[in-house]
Amino acid sequence: MSKTAKLDLGENQIELPIIEGTEGEKAIDISKLRGTTGFITYDNGLGNTGACLSDITFISGEKGILKHRGYLIEDLCKNSSFLETSFLVVNGELPNADQLNRFKTAIKEGSKIPEGVKNIIKSFPQDAHPMGITSAAMVALSGFYPQFLDQDLSADQKTQIIPLLMGQLKTICAAVYRHGQGKDFIDSDSSLDYTADFLYMMTGEKPNEDIAKALDVLLILHADHEQNCSASTVRVVGSSKANLFASLSAGIDALWGPLHGGANQAVLEMLAAIQNDGGGYEKFIAKAKDKEDPFRLMGFGHRVYKNFDPRAKVIKSYCDEVLEKLNVNDPLLDIAKGLETTALNDEYFAARKLFPNVDFYSGIIYKALGIPTNMFTVMFALGRQPGWMAQWKEMIESPAMRITRPRQVYQGKTSETF
Ligand code: SDX
């Protein structure tokens, strides 16, 4: 393959370098395009544009493959914990026993949130959406940890801030849940592992191992997903040298949208609507296909995956196992399976390569674990936090880091007179 791409602009022919990734992805480097031709490129939604070079996560949309630092997501779910996967995506290697122990200890020590942040959570109306409270609590931490406001963190400070914020967000998410339930907050129990402690701070009871394990796998499945909308948001905010609290708060806000992380809540609301409508999903599939109808089949489709989302496969297999262990018989699971089968056999979805994504089944497990629907996206944020921090860390450590500032094609009025 040629090392350059030839671009013929009529009066101007130029050659642009071609970059090839370790998994065979190819990119045309247009960094010099505007300077040498005056042209920019246009790519609505940036689906054809690489925003960075990264070593963290590889996705093959065509083959339905997801890897973190070379490890298949299926293998990480089978052979690692959420904290081991978190350490991997942030630091590039799975932790040895000593590193894992120090990481766990630092997270436990970081699991007590400032009283001022508790008061901010309590200041919200009880029925406020948990994502708004979580985002506010995250950026509020900047007022309590001023030593981490300068983005030029030392190596020690980077080693400290990652587990600190994993501990803080775990406790914030549990406190946000308790606030929504009108209950007092519960302090972290350092005798428990990360996921069990989170469930304990939610319920006040030490969870059984099956429930903690199911949630730990769900968190692994959400750990990172290369340059998705919220990770890109974290990078954009961090590219101005804003601090990590601000970048994560912005990532939480981007995740909130129903086209992104908010889809897991929207899927359950859609399944409940189908159930309330008598359980016939054909009508909803017809709505999803109707161009005049804004309704979309939530939990279906993906900007990158044009095959099954490998995470959806793992979660779907887990659904039956978790619901059986919890002795839960959820008719929404049957509706979901019927909806999936019908959609996958429908030409509209097949032609557009629309498959179930990570959000299609995850809510059914969260519901079986007793987590309320409006907390589902908060669970996504808890899982995605290590990925956001890994992307932020990779960016600030790159000598090539520049403030993100895209261009535009102006189509407005050219001159007005008073
Ligand atoms: C996540 O990017 C990531 O990695 C995200 C994520 C992560 O881990 O970070 O994987 C998490 O956000 C998963 C996606 C969750 N969102 C949903 O489930 C919401 C429902 N899905 C869609 O809104 C949509 O599929 C998106 C937003 C996910 C992707 O949108 P795209 O890539 O912009 O696709 P598109 O809108 O250009 O759609 C292409 C065609 C269109 O039809 P035509 O105009 O070609 O006729 O497919 C249709 C769309 O109308 N289409 C759907 C559909 N999704 C796309 N039609 C019905 N139902 C859907 N769900």
CSV table of C-alpha atoms and ligand atoms in Angstrom, one decimal:
chain,number,residue,atom,x,y,z
A,1,MET,CA,0.0,0.0,0.0
A,2,SER,CA,1.3,3.5,-0.8
A,3,LYS,CA,2.6,5.6,2.1
A,4,THR,CA,0.8,8.7,0.7
A,5,ALA,CA,-2.6,9.6,-0.6
A,6,LYS,CA,-2.7,11.8,-3.7
A,7,LEU,CA,-5.3,14.6,-3.6
A,8,ASP,CA,-6.1,16.3,-6.9
A,9,LEU,CA,-7.7,19.7,-6.3
A,10,GLY,CA,-7.6,20.7,-9.9
A,11,GLU,CA,-5.0,23.5,-9.9
A,12,ASN,CA,-3.3,21.8,-7.0
A,13,GLN,CA,-2.2,18.2,-6.5
A,14,ILE,CA,-0.8,17.2,-3.1
A,15,GLU,CA,0.3,14.1,-1.4
A,16,LEU,CA,-0.8,13.4,2.2
A,17,PRO,CA,0.9,10.9,4.5
A,18,ILE,CA,-1.0,7.6,5.3
A,19,ILE,CA,-0.9,6.3,8.9
A,20,GLU,CA,-1.5,2.6,9.7
A,21,GLY,CA,-2.5,1.4,13.1
A,22,THR,CA,-1.3,-1.8,14.8
A,23,GLU,CA,-4.7,-3.4,14.0
A,24,GLY,CA,-4.6,-2.4,10.4
A,25,GLU,CA,-6.7,0.8,10.5
A,26,LYS,CA,-5.6,3.3,7.9
A,27,ALA,CA,-5.8,7.1,8.1
A,28,ILE,CA,-4.9,10.0,5.9
A,29,ASP,CA,-3.0,12.6,7.9
A,30,ILE,CA,-4.5,15.9,6.9
A,31,SER,CA,-2.7,18.0,9.6
A,32,LYS,CA,-1.0,20.1,6.9
A,33,LEU,CA,-4.0,20.2,4.5
A,34,ARG,CA,-5.3,23.8,5.2
A,35,GLY,CA,-1.8,25.2,5.4
A,36,THR,CA,-0.8,23.8,2.0
A,37,THR,CA,-4.2,24.0,0.1
A,38,GLY,CA,-6.5,26.4,2.0
A,39,PHE,CA,-9.0,23.5,2.1
A,40,ILE,CA,-10.5,21.9,5.2
A,41,THR,CA,-12.4,18.6,5.4
A,42,TYR,CA,-16.1,18.3,6.4
A,43,ASP,CA,-17.3,15.3,8.4
A,44,ASN,CA,-20.7,15.7,10.1
A,45,GLY,CA,-20.6,13.7,13.4
A,46,LEU,CA,-16.9,13.0,12.8
A,47,GLY,CA,-17.6,9.3,12.0
A,48,ASN,CA,-14.8,9.3,9.4
A,49,THR,CA,-12.3,11.3,11.4
A,50,GLY,CA,-9.6,10.1,13.8
A,51,ALA,CA,-9.2,12.7,16.6
A,52,CYS,CA,-6.1,11.1,18.2
A,53,LEU,CA,-3.6,8.2,18.2
A,54,SER,CA,-4.3,5.9,21.1
A,55,ASP,CA,-3.0,2.6,22.7
A,56,ILE,CA,-5.9,2.0,25.1
A,57,THR,CA,-8.9,0.4,23.2
A,58,PHE,CA,-9.4,-1.2,19.8
A,59,ILE,CA,-12.8,-1.8,18.3
A,60,SER,CA,-13.6,-3.6,15.1
A,61,GLY,CA,-17.1,-2.5,14.1
A,62,GLU,CA,-17.2,-5.0,11.2
A,63,LYS,CA,-16.1,-8.0,13.3
A,64,GLY,CA,-17.7,-7.0,16.6
A,65,ILE,CA,-14.4,-7.0,18.5
A,66,LEU,CA,-13.5,-5.0,21.6
A,67,LYS,CA,-10.0,-5.1,23.2
A,68,HIS,CA,-8.4,-3.1,26.0
A,69,ARG,CA,-4.6,-2.9,25.7
A,70,GLY,CA,-4.8,-6.1,23.6
A,71,TYR,CA,-7.1,-8.1,25.9
A,72,LEU,CA,-10.5,-9.3,24.5
A,73,ILE,CA,-13.4,-8.0,26.5
A,74,GLU,CA,-14.7,-11.5,26.9
A,75,ASP,CA,-11.4,-12.6,28.5
A,76,LEU,CA,-11.4,-9.6,30.8
A,77,CYS,CA,-14.9,-10.5,32.0
A,78,LYS,CA,-13.9,-14.1,32.6
A,79,ASN,CA,-10.5,-13.5,34.1
A,80,SER,CA,-10.3,-10.1,35.8
A,81,SER,CA,-12.1,-7.8,38.2
A,82,PHE,CA,-13.3,-4.3,37.5
A,83,LEU,CA,-10.4,-2.9,39.4
A,84,GLU,CA,-7.9,-5.0,37.5
A,85,THR,CA,-9.4,-3.9,34.2
A,86,SER,CA,-9.5,-0.3,35.4
A,87,PHE,CA,-5.8,-0.5,36.3
A,88,LEU,CA,-5.1,-2.0,32.9
A,89,VAL,CA,-6.9,0.7,30.8
A,90,VAL,CA,-5.2,3.5,32.9
A,91,ASN,CA,-1.7,2.1,33.2
A,92,GLY,CA,-1.3,-0.2,30.2
A,93,GLU,CA,-0.7,-3.4,32.0
A,94,LEU,CA,-2.7,-5.7,34.4
A,95,PRO,CA,-1.5,-5.1,38.0
A,96,ASN,CA,0.7,-7.5,39.8
A,97,ALA,CA,-0.5,-8.5,43.3
A,98,ASP,CA,1.4,-5.6,45.0
A,99,GLN,CA,0.1,-3.0,42.5
A,100,LEU,CA,-3.4,-4.3,42.9
A,101,ASN,CA,-3.2,-4.2,46.7
A,102,ARG,CA,-1.9,-0.6,46.6
A,103,PHE,CA,-4.6,0.4,44.1
A,104,LYS,CA,-7.3,-1.1,46.2
A,105,THR,CA,-6.0,0.5,49.4
A,106,ALA,CA,-5.8,4.0,47.7
A,107,ILE,CA,-9.4,3.6,46.4
A,108,LYS,CA,-10.6,2.6,49.9
A,109,GLU,CA,-8.8,5.6,51.4
A,110,GLY,CA,-10.4,7.8,48.7
A,111,SER,CA,-13.9,6.5,49.4
A,112,LYS,CA,-14.9,9.2,52.0
A,113,ILE,CA,-16.4,12.3,50.3
A,114,PRO,CA,-16.2,15.8,51.8
A,115,GLU,CA,-19.1,16.9,53.9
A,116,GLY,CA,-19.5,19.9,51.5
A,117,VAL,CA,-20.1,17.5,48.6
A,118,LYS,CA,-22.6,15.6,50.6
A,119,ASN,CA,-24.5,18.9,51.3
A,120,ILE,CA,-24.5,19.7,47.5
A,121,ILE,CA,-26.1,16.3,46.8
A,122,LYS,CA,-28.6,16.9,49.5
A,123,SER,CA,-29.4,20.4,48.1
A,124,PHE,CA,-30.9,18.9,45.0
A,125,PRO,CA,-34.7,18.1,44.9
A,126,GLN,CA,-35.2,14.4,45.8
A,127,ASP,CA,-36.6,13.7,42.3
A,128,ALA,CA,-33.7,15.5,40.4
A,129,HIS,CA,-32.1,13.2,37.8
A,130,PRO,CA,-29.2,11.4,39.4
A,131,MET,CA,-26.9,12.3,36.4
A,132,GLY,CA,-27.2,16.0,37.1
A,133,ILE,CA,-26.4,15.5,40.7
A,134,THR,CA,-23.5,13.2,39.9
A,135,SER,CA,-22.0,15.7,37.5
A,136,ALA,CA,-22.3,18.6,40.0
A,137,ALA,CA,-20.8,16.5,42.8
A,138,MET,CA,-17.8,15.6,40.6
A,139,VAL,CA,-16.9,19.1,39.6
A,140,ALA,CA,-17.6,20.3,43.2
A,141,LEU,CA,-14.7,18.0,44.3
A,142,SER,CA,-12.4,20.6,42.6
A,143,GLY,CA,-13.1,22.9,45.5
A,144,PHE,CA,-11.9,20.3,48.1
A,145,TYR,CA,-8.8,18.9,46.3
A,146,PRO,CA,-7.1,22.1,45.1
A,147,GLN,CA,-3.8,20.3,44.9
A,148,PHE,CA,-5.0,18.6,41.7
A,149,LEU,CA,-6.3,21.7,39.8
A,150,ASP,CA,-3.1,22.3,37.8
A,151,GLN,CA,-3.2,19.8,34.9
A,152,ASP,CA,0.6,19.6,35.0
A,153,LEU,CA,0.4,16.9,37.7
A,154,SER,CA,3.5,15.2,38.9
A,155,ALA,CA,3.8,11.4,38.5
A,156,ASP,CA,2.9,11.0,42.2
A,157,GLN,CA,-0.1,13.2,41.8
A,158,LYS,CA,-1.3,11.2,38.8
A,159,THR,CA,-0.8,8.0,40.8
A,160,GLN,CA,-2.9,9.5,43.6
A,161,ILE,CA,-5.7,11.1,41.6
A,162,ILE,CA,-6.9,8.1,39.7
A,163,PRO,CA,-7.7,5.8,42.7
A,164,LEU,CA,-8.9,8.9,44.7
A,165,LEU,CA,-11.5,9.7,42.0
A,166,MET,CA,-12.5,6.1,41.7
A,167,GLY,CA,-13.2,6.0,45.4
A,168,GLN,CA,-15.0,9.4,45.4
A,169,LEU,CA,-17.2,8.6,42.4
A,170,LYS,CA,-18.2,5.2,43.9
A,171,THR,CA,-19.4,7.0,47.1
A,172,ILE,CA,-21.0,9.9,45.2
A,173,CYS,CA,-23.0,7.4,43.1
A,174,ALA,CA,-24.2,5.5,46.1
A,175,ALA,CA,-25.1,8.8,47.9
A,176,VAL,CA,-27.0,10.1,44.9
A,177,TYR,CA,-29.0,6.9,45.0
A,178,ARG,CA,-29.7,7.2,48.7
A,179,HIS,CA,-30.7,10.9,48.2
A,180,GLY,CA,-33.2,9.8,45.5
A,181,GLN,CA,-34.6,7.3,48.0
A,182,GLY,CA,-34.9,9.9,50.7
A,183,LYS,CA,-32.5,8.0,52.9
A,184,ASP,CA,-29.4,8.9,54.9
A,185,PHE,CA,-26.0,8.3,53.3
A,186,ILE,CA,-24.0,5.2,54.3
A,187,ASP,CA,-20.2,5.4,54.7
A,188,SER,CA,-17.9,3.1,52.9
A,189,ASP,CA,-17.0,-0.2,54.5
A,190,SER,CA,-13.3,-0.7,53.9
A,191,SER,CA,-13.6,-4.5,54.6
A,192,LEU,CA,-15.5,-4.8,51.3
A,193,ASP,CA,-14.2,-4.9,47.8
A,194,TYR,CA,-15.1,-2.1,45.4
A,195,THR,CA,-18.3,-3.4,43.9
A,196,ALA,CA,-19.6,-5.0,47.1
A,197,ASP,CA,-18.8,-1.7,49.0
A,198,PHE,CA,-20.8,0.3,46.4
A,199,LEU,CA,-23.8,-2.0,46.8
A,200,TYR,CA,-23.4,-1.9,50.6
A,201,MET,CA,-23.4,2.0,50.5
A,202,MET,CA,-26.6,1.8,48.4
A,203,THR,CA,-28.6,-0.7,50.4
A,204,GLY,CA,-27.0,-0.9,53.9
A,205,GLU,CA,-26.7,-4.6,53.5
A,206,LYS,CA,-23.6,-6.6,52.4
A,207,PRO,CA,-24.5,-8.1,49.0
A,208,ASN,CA,-24.3,-11.8,48.1
A,209,GLU,CA,-21.4,-12.7,46.0
A,210,ASP,CA,-23.5,-13.4,42.9
A,211,ILE,CA,-25.0,-9.9,42.8
A,212,ALA,CA,-21.6,-8.3,43.4
A,213,LYS,CA,-20.0,-10.4,40.7
A,214,ALA,CA,-22.8,-9.6,38.2
A,215,LEU,CA,-22.3,-5.9,38.8
A,216,ASP,CA,-18.5,-6.2,38.6
A,217,VAL,CA,-18.8,-7.8,35.1
A,218,LEU,CA,-21.2,-5.0,34.0
A,219,LEU,CA,-18.7,-2.4,35.2
A,220,ILE,CA,-15.9,-4.2,33.2
A,221,LEU,CA,-18.1,-4.1,30.1
A,222,HIS,CA,-18.4,-0.4,30.4
A,223,ALA,CA,-14.8,0.5,31.3
A,224,ASP,CA,-13.8,2.1,28.0
A,225,HIS,CA,-14.8,2.4,24.4
A,226,GLU,CA,-12.2,4.5,22.6
A,227,GLN,CA,-13.4,7.8,21.2
A,228,ASN,CA,-17.1,7.7,22.1
A,229,CYS,CA,-19.1,10.9,22.7
A,230,SER,CA,-18.3,11.2,26.4
A,231,ALA,CA,-14.7,10.1,26.1
A,232,SER,CA,-14.2,12.7,23.3
A,233,THR,CA,-15.9,15.3,25.6
A,234,VAL,CA,-13.4,14.4,28.4
A,235,ARG,CA,-10.5,14.9,25.9
A,236,VAL,CA,-11.9,18.2,24.5
A,237,VAL,CA,-12.4,19.7,27.9
A,238,GLY,CA,-9.0,18.4,29.1
A,239,SER,CA,-7.3,19.8,26.0
A,240,SER,CA,-7.7,23.3,27.3
A,241,LYS,CA,-5.7,22.1,30.3
A,242,ALA,CA,-8.8,22.2,32.5
A,243,ASN,CA,-8.5,19.8,35.5
A,244,LEU,CA,-9.7,16.2,35.7
A,245,PHE,CA,-12.7,17.1,37.9
A,246,ALA,CA,-14.0,19.4,35.1
A,247,SER,CA,-13.3,16.9,32.4
A,248,LEU,CA,-15.0,14.0,34.2
A,249,SER,CA,-18.0,16.2,35.0
A,250,ALA,CA,-18.3,17.1,31.3
A,251,GLY,CA,-18.0,13.4,30.4
A,252,ILE,CA,-20.9,12.6,32.8
A,253,ASP,CA,-23.0,15.3,31.1
A,254,ALA,CA,-22.3,13.9,27.6
A,255,LEU,CA,-23.1,10.4,28.7
A,256,TRP,CA,-26.5,11.5,30.0
A,257,GLY,CA,-28.0,11.9,26.5
A,258,PRO,CA,-30.4,9.1,25.3
A,259,LEU,CA,-28.4,8.6,22.2
A,260,HIS,CA,-25.4,7.7,24.3
A,261,GLY,CA,-25.3,6.4,27.9
A,262,GLY,CA,-28.9,7.5,28.6
A,263,ALA,CA,-30.0,4.8,26.2
A,264,ASN,CA,-29.9,2.1,29.0
A,265,GLN,CA,-32.7,4.0,30.8
A,266,ALA,CA,-34.5,4.7,27.5
A,267,VAL,CA,-34.5,0.9,26.7
A,268,LEU,CA,-36.2,0.0,30.0
A,269,GLU,CA,-38.8,2.8,29.4
A,270,MET,CA,-39.3,1.5,25.9
A,271,LEU,CA,-39.8,-2.1,27.1
A,272,ALA,CA,-42.2,-1.0,29.8
A,273,ALA,CA,-44.1,1.0,27.2
A,274,ILE,CA,-44.4,-2.1,25.0
A,275,GLN,CA,-45.5,-4.2,28.1
A,276,ASN,CA,-48.1,-1.5,29.0
A,277,ASP,CA,-49.3,-1.6,25.4
A,278,GLY,CA,-50.1,-5.3,25.6
A,279,GLY,CA,-46.6,-6.6,24.8
A,280,GLY,CA,-46.9,-6.3,21.0
A,281,TYR,CA,-43.5,-5.0,19.8
A,282,GLU,CA,-44.4,-5.1,16.1
A,283,LYS,CA,-46.0,-1.6,16.5
A,284,PHE,CA,-42.8,-0.2,18.0
A,285,ILE,CA,-40.7,-1.7,15.3
A,286,ALA,CA,-42.9,-0.1,12.7
A,287,LYS,CA,-42.5,3.2,14.5
A,288,ALA,CA,-38.8,2.8,14.5
A,289,LYS,CA,-38.8,2.3,10.7
A,290,ASP,CA,-41.1,5.2,10.0
A,291,LYS,CA,-39.1,8.2,8.9
A,292,GLU,CA,-41.9,10.5,9.9
A,293,ASP,CA,-41.7,9.2,13.5
A,294,PRO,CA,-38.8,10.4,15.7
A,295,PHE,CA,-39.0,7.1,17.7
A,296,ARG,CA,-35.9,4.9,17.5
A,297,LEU,CA,-35.5,1.4,18.8
A,298,MET,CA,-33.4,2.2,21.9
A,299,GLY,CA,-30.5,-0.1,22.5
A,300,PHE,CA,-30.2,-0.8,18.8
A,301,GLY,CA,-27.6,0.6,16.4
A,302,HIS,CA,-24.1,1.9,16.9
A,303,ARG,CA,-21.8,4.4,15.1
A,304,VAL,CA,-19.0,1.9,15.1
A,305,TYR,CA,-20.5,-1.6,15.5
A,306,LYS,CA,-22.0,-2.9,12.3
A,307,ASN,CA,-22.1,-6.3,13.8
A,308,PHE,CA,-23.2,-7.5,17.3
A,309,ASP,CA,-21.7,-5.4,20.1
A,310,PRO,CA,-19.6,-8.0,21.9
A,311,ARG,CA,-20.7,-6.5,25.2
A,312,ALA,CA,-24.3,-7.1,24.3
A,313,LYS,CA,-23.6,-10.7,23.8
A,314,VAL,CA,-21.9,-11.1,27.2
A,315,ILE,CA,-24.7,-9.2,28.9
A,316,LYS,CA,-27.4,-11.2,27.2
A,317,SER,CA,-25.9,-14.5,28.3
A,318,TYR,CA,-25.6,-13.0,31.8
A,319,CYS,CA,-29.2,-12.0,31.9
A,320,ASP,CA,-30.6,-15.5,32.1
A,321,GLU,CA,-27.9,-16.5,34.7
A,322,VAL,CA,-28.3,-13.5,37.0
A,323,LEU,CA,-32.1,-13.5,36.9
A,324,GLU,CA,-32.2,-17.3,37.6
A,325,LYS,CA,-29.7,-16.8,40.6
A,326,LEU,CA,-31.8,-13.9,41.9
A,327,ASN,CA,-35.0,-15.9,41.3
A,328,VAL,CA,-36.3,-13.0,39.3
A,329,ASN,CA,-38.7,-13.6,36.4
A,330,ASP,CA,-38.9,-10.4,34.4
A,331,PRO,CA,-41.3,-10.3,31.5
A,332,LEU,CA,-39.4,-7.4,30.1
A,333,LEU,CA,-36.5,-9.9,29.3
A,334,ASP,CA,-38.9,-11.9,27.2
A,335,ILE,CA,-40.1,-8.8,25.4
A,336,ALA,CA,-36.5,-7.8,24.8
A,337,LYS,CA,-35.6,-11.2,23.3
A,338,GLY,CA,-38.7,-11.1,21.1
A,339,LEU,CA,-38.0,-7.6,20.0
A,340,GLU,CA,-34.4,-8.5,19.2
A,341,THR,CA,-35.3,-11.6,17.1
A,342,THR,CA,-38.0,-9.7,15.2
A,343,ALA,CA,-35.7,-6.7,14.5
A,344,LEU,CA,-32.7,-8.8,13.5
A,345,ASN,CA,-35.0,-10.6,10.9
A,346,ASP,CA,-36.3,-7.3,9.5
A,347,GLU,CA,-34.8,-6.0,6.3
A,348,TYR,CA,-34.8,-2.3,7.6
A,349,PHE,CA,-32.5,-3.2,10.5
A,350,ALA,CA,-30.4,-5.7,8.5
A,351,ALA,CA,-29.8,-3.3,5.7
A,352,ARG,CA,-28.6,-0.7,8.1
A,353,LYS,CA,-26.6,-3.2,10.2
A,354,LEU,CA,-28.5,-2.3,13.3
A,355,PHE,CA,-27.7,-4.8,16.1
A,356,PRO,CA,-28.3,-4.7,19.9
A,357,ASN,CA,-25.7,-2.6,21.6
A,358,VAL,CA,-24.4,-2.6,25.2
A,359,ASP,CA,-27.5,-0.7,26.5
A,360,PHE,CA,-30.1,-3.2,25.1
A,361,TYR,CA,-29.8,-5.7,27.9
A,362,SER,CA,-27.9,-4.0,30.7
A,363,GLY,CA,-30.9,-2.3,32.2
A,364,ILE,CA,-32.6,-5.7,32.7
A,365,ILE,CA,-29.8,-6.8,35.0
A,366,TYR,CA,-29.6,-3.4,36.8
A,367,LYS,CA,-33.4,-3.8,37.4
A,368,ALA,CA,-32.9,-7.3,38.7
A,369,LEU,CA,-30.2,-6.0,41.1
A,370,GLY,CA,-32.8,-3.5,42.4
A,371,ILE,CA,-31.3,-0.4,40.8
A,372,PRO,CA,-34.0,2.1,39.8
A,373,THR,CA,-34.2,3.0,36.1
A,374,ASN,CA,-33.1,6.6,36.6
A,375,MET,CA,-29.8,5.3,38.1
A,376,PHE,CA,-28.9,3.2,35.1
A,377,THR,CA,-26.8,5.9,33.4
A,378,VAL,CA,-25.1,6.6,36.7
A,379,MET,CA,-24.0,2.9,36.7
A,380,PHE,CA,-22.7,3.5,33.1
A,381,ALA,CA,-20.7,6.5,34.4
A,382,LEU,CA,-19.2,4.5,37.3
A,383,GLY,CA,-18.1,1.8,34.8
A,384,ARG,CA,-16.8,4.3,32.2
A,385,GLN,CA,-14.8,6.4,34.7
A,386,PRO,CA,-11.5,4.5,34.3
A,387,GLY,CA,-11.8,4.8,30.6
A,388,TRP,CA,-12.4,8.5,30.7
A,389,MET,CA,-9.4,8.9,33.1
A,390,ALA,CA,-7.2,6.7,30.8
A,391,GLN,CA,-8.1,8.8,27.8
A,392,TRP,CA,-7.4,12.0,29.7
A,393,LYS,CA,-4.1,10.7,31.1
A,394,GLU,CA,-2.9,9.5,27.6
A,395,MET,CA,-3.8,12.9,26.1
A,396,ILE,CA,-2.0,15.0,28.8
A,397,GLU,CA,1.1,12.8,28.6
A,398,SER,CA,1.3,13.1,24.9
A,399,PRO,CA,3.9,15.7,23.6
A,400,ALA,CA,1.5,16.2,20.7
A,401,MET,CA,-1.3,17.4,22.9
A,402,ARG,CA,-3.0,20.6,21.4
A,403,ILE,CA,-6.2,22.4,22.4
A,404,THR,CA,-9.0,20.9,20.4
A,405,ARG,CA,-10.4,23.6,18.1
A,406,PRO,CA,-12.1,22.3,14.9
A,407,ARG,CA,-12.9,24.6,11.9
A,408,GLN,CA,-16.3,25.1,10.1
A,409,VAL,CA,-17.7,25.9,6.7
A,410,TYR,CA,-19.4,29.2,7.1
A,411,GLN,CA,-22.8,29.5,5.3
A,412,GLY,CA,-24.2,32.6,6.9
A,413,LYS,CA,-24.8,36.1,5.5
A,414,THR,CA,-21.7,37.7,4.0
A,415,SER,CA,-22.5,41.4,4.6
A,416,GLU,CA,-25.2,43.4,6.4
A,417,THR,CA,-25.6,47.2,6.6
A,418,PHE,CA,-27.4,49.2,9.3
B,1,SDX,C1,-23.6,4.0,23.4
B,1,SDX,O1,-19.9,5.4,20.5
B,1,SDX,C2,-19.9,4.5,21.5
B,1,SDX,O2,-18.9,3.8,21.6
B,1,SDX,C3,-21.1,4.6,22.4
B,1,SDX,C4,-21.2,3.4,23.4
B,1,SDX,C5,-20.0,3.5,24.4
B,1,SDX,O3,-19.7,2.4,25.0
B,1,SDX,O4,-19.6,4.6,24.7
B,1,SDX,O5,-21.1,2.2,22.7
B,1,SDX,C6,-22.5,3.5,24.2
B,1,SDX,O6,-23.9,5.1,23.3
B,1,SDX,C7,-24.4,2.9,22.6
B,1,SDX,C8,-25.5,3.5,21.7
B,1,SDX,C9,-26.7,3.8,22.6
B,1,SDX,N1,-27.7,4.6,21.9
B,1,SDX,C10,-28.9,4.0,21.5
B,1,SDX,O7,-29.1,2.8,21.6
B,1,SDX,C11,-29.9,4.9,20.9
B,1,SDX,C12,-30.5,4.3,19.6
B,1,SDX,N2,-29.5,4.2,18.6
B,1,SDX,C13,-29.4,5.3,17.6
B,1,SDX,O8,-29.9,6.5,18.1
B,1,SDX,C14,-28.2,5.3,16.7
B,1,SDX,O9,-28.1,4.0,16.3
B,1,SDX,C15,-26.9,5.7,17.3
B,1,SDX,C16,-27.0,7.1,17.9
B,1,SDX,C17,-26.4,4.8,18.3
B,1,SDX,C18,-25.9,5.8,16.2
B,1,SDX,O10,-26.3,6.8,15.3
B,1,SDX,P1,-25.5,7.1,14.0
B,1,SDX,O11,-24.3,6.4,13.8
B,1,SDX,O12,-25.5,8.6,13.8
B,1,SDX,O13,-26.5,6.4,12.9
B,1,SDX,P2,-27.5,7.2,12.0
B,1,SDX,O14,-28.4,8.0,12.9
B,1,SDX,O15,-26.8,7.8,10.9
B,1,SDX,O16,-28.4,6.0,11.5
B,1,SDX,C19,-28.2,5.4,10.2
B,1,SDX,C20,-29.5,4.8,9.8
B,1,SDX,C21,-30.6,5.9,9.7
B,1,SDX,O17,-31.5,5.5,8.8
B,1,SDX,P3,-31.4,6.1,7.2
B,1,SDX,O18,-31.4,7.6,7.4
B,1,SDX,O19,-30.2,5.5,6.7
B,1,SDX,O20,-32.7,5.6,6.5
B,1,SDX,O21,-30.0,3.9,10.7
B,1,SDX,C22,-31.2,4.3,11.3
B,1,SDX,C23,-31.2,5.8,11.1
B,1,SDX,O22,-32.6,6.3,11.0
B,1,SDX,N3,-31.1,4.0,12.7
B,1,SDX,C24,-32.1,3.6,13.5
B,1,SDX,C25,-31.6,3.3,14.7
B,1,SDX,N4,-30.3,3.7,14.7
B,1,SDX,C26,-30.0,4.1,13.5
B,1,SDX,N5,-33.4,3.4,13.2
B,1,SDX,C27,-34.2,2.9,14.2
B,1,SDX,N6,-33.8,2.6,15.4
B,1,SDX,C28,-32.5,2.9,15.7
B,1,SDX,N7,-32.0,2.6,17.0
